[in-house]
């Protein structure tokens, strides 16, 4: 697959009027192909692989939050990056997952061609599936290069999306607690 992606990048350079054989571009098609495979590696991961068995029994029934998970994705409309932070919470119901697994789930879905709305929902549904929790909340705030580098060129624009499942959707106090906690400055 790398060879066909590499050939496509070479053709793009030619179509742009560049010489893909000049010194600065000679290895660019190969580097770009490897970079694209890395940036979209989420297509080759599964939830089971990402979890790697890190689901544990727990008596905890209080909110678990992982804040400020940086994410990097590619807009499926322009193949330009969007960069942001995800905040993920769940209400355990007998089991919890390893802390790093929350970030790995975010990465697995972010490392695909995406729109932020779908990314937010995919993360929430995956956390719900693996924890069986009473509720899941995901909030993402990101800056989209397709808004900043082209089109309307709005440098300070940000997009926020949220998905609330279970108790986070039905109980406004739980939802409000989550939103307050993710906005509270860190002690670090």
XYZ file of C-alpha atoms in Angstrom:
188
model
C 0.000 0.000 0.000
C 2.870 2.405 0.737
C 3.975 2.213 -2.889
C 0.593 3.225 -4.280
C 0.285 6.112 -1.804
C 3.830 7.160 -2.674
C 2.965 7.111 -6.396
C -0.116 9.229 -5.712
C 1.957 11.853 -3.863
C 4.466 11.882 -6.720
C 1.601 12.517 -9.148
C 0.244 15.308 -6.947
C 3.645 17.014 -7.041
C 3.718 16.703 -10.824
C 0.164 18.077 -11.107
C 1.169 21.052 -8.947
C 3.924 21.841 -11.450
C 6.753 20.642 -9.217
C 9.690 18.437 -10.097
C 9.513 15.443 -7.735
C 13.090 14.547 -8.693
C 14.644 17.785 -7.448
C 16.796 17.564 -4.329
C 14.265 18.942 -1.844
C 11.403 16.775 -3.115
C 13.234 13.600 -4.121
C 12.194 11.629 -1.020
C 8.992 13.558 -0.303
C 6.519 11.081 -1.844
C 7.851 8.283 0.365
C 7.957 10.446 3.489
C 4.437 11.750 2.805
C 3.123 8.208 2.262
C 4.626 6.995 5.550
C 3.302 10.090 7.338
C -0.213 9.538 5.985
C -0.149 5.911 7.089
C 0.931 7.019 10.563
C -1.675 9.783 10.745
C -4.427 7.307 9.829
C -3.198 4.310 11.825
C -6.507 4.228 13.706
C -8.002 2.303 10.784
C -5.742 -0.618 11.697
C -6.571 -0.694 15.416
C -9.442 -2.328 17.245
C -10.953 -1.521 20.605
C -9.816 -4.897 21.974
C -6.230 -4.272 20.884
C -6.215 -0.787 22.379
C -7.660 -2.000 25.703
C -5.251 -4.936 25.907
C -7.273 -6.433 28.756
C -7.078 -3.346 30.989
C -10.660 -3.548 32.277
C -10.837 -3.970 36.048
C -13.537 -4.645 38.622
C -14.177 -1.688 40.903
C -16.582 -0.586 43.604
C -16.121 3.040 42.566
C -19.343 4.606 41.370
C -18.124 8.225 41.246
C -17.247 10.153 38.106
C -13.932 9.327 36.440
C -12.567 12.124 34.253
C -9.525 12.289 32.013
C -9.029 15.895 30.937
C -6.932 17.650 28.345
C -6.149 14.667 26.128
C -4.463 16.245 23.135
C -5.702 14.975 19.809
C -4.583 15.284 16.221
C -6.842 14.325 13.369
C -7.409 14.992 9.683
C -10.535 16.605 8.320
C -12.149 14.184 5.900
C -13.233 17.041 3.635
C -9.844 18.662 2.947
C -7.299 16.255 4.491
C -6.076 19.119 6.653
C -5.322 18.726 10.354
C -7.482 19.631 13.261
C -5.873 19.821 16.651
C -7.529 19.963 20.017
C -8.239 18.489 23.405
C -10.715 15.885 24.524
C -12.217 15.603 27.991
C -13.734 12.196 28.740
C -15.756 11.111 31.762
C -17.725 8.055 32.750
C -19.725 6.846 35.722
C -18.484 3.329 36.562
C -20.913 0.514 37.203
C -18.705 -2.298 38.459
C -15.684 -1.794 36.242
C -13.094 0.784 35.255
C -10.504 0.897 32.484
C -6.814 1.691 32.657
C -6.173 5.426 32.623
C -4.000 5.368 29.506
C -6.691 3.422 27.661
C -8.962 6.468 27.610
C -6.276 8.426 25.757
C -5.595 5.463 23.461
C -9.288 5.258 22.557
C -9.267 8.970 21.715
C -6.198 8.429 19.520
C -7.616 5.374 17.772
C -10.606 7.342 16.487
C -8.720 10.619 15.956
C -6.198 8.848 13.740
C -8.755 8.398 10.984
C -10.195 10.807 8.447
C -12.846 12.503 10.526
C -15.263 15.231 11.272
C -15.214 16.367 14.878
C -18.892 15.620 15.429
C -18.417 11.939 14.560
C -15.155 11.694 16.490
C -16.872 12.865 19.669
C -19.661 10.307 19.297
C -17.300 7.435 18.431
C -15.244 8.053 21.571
C -18.355 8.228 23.763
C -19.841 5.026 22.355
C -16.536 3.170 22.739
C -16.134 4.240 26.379
C -19.743 3.207 27.031
C -19.165 -0.174 25.374
C -16.035 -1.050 27.326
C -17.054 0.285 30.743
C -20.786 -0.467 30.743
C -20.969 2.690 32.832
C -24.098 4.511 33.928
C -23.102 7.408 31.717
C -20.390 8.830 29.472
C -19.507 12.416 28.599
C -17.088 13.568 25.921
C -16.272 17.200 25.168
C -13.830 18.186 22.419
C -12.540 21.629 21.565
C -10.392 21.904 18.432
C -8.913 24.268 15.875
C -9.368 23.285 12.252
C -6.743 24.139 9.664
C -9.412 23.980 6.950
C -10.968 27.051 8.632
C -7.637 28.739 9.315
C -5.462 28.081 6.250
C -8.033 28.228 3.468
C -11.602 29.313 2.833
C -12.687 31.898 5.402
C -9.204 31.998 7.025
C -10.448 32.632 10.560
C -7.349 32.253 12.721
C -9.042 32.261 16.118
C -11.971 30.000 15.336
C -12.536 26.949 17.510
C -15.119 24.211 17.377
C -16.632 22.532 20.420
C -18.630 19.315 20.384
C -20.073 17.191 23.139
C -21.846 13.890 23.485
C -23.641 12.962 26.684
C -24.897 9.421 27.259
C -26.855 7.860 30.124
C -26.839 9.841 33.377
C -24.885 12.678 31.766
C -27.758 13.152 29.323
C -30.671 12.607 31.697
C -29.338 14.290 34.845
C -28.476 17.960 34.418
C -26.612 18.036 37.765
C -24.259 15.291 36.624
C -23.757 17.020 33.277
C -23.144 20.378 34.999
C -20.621 18.793 37.389
C -18.682 17.378 34.431
C -18.690 20.689 32.559
C -17.593 22.562 35.690
C -14.781 20.105 36.409
C -13.315 20.262 32.906
C -13.295 24.073 33.061
C -11.618 24.236 36.480
C -7.950 25.188 36.125
C -5.531 22.399 36.881
C -3.515 22.512 40.097
C -0.370 21.594 38.157
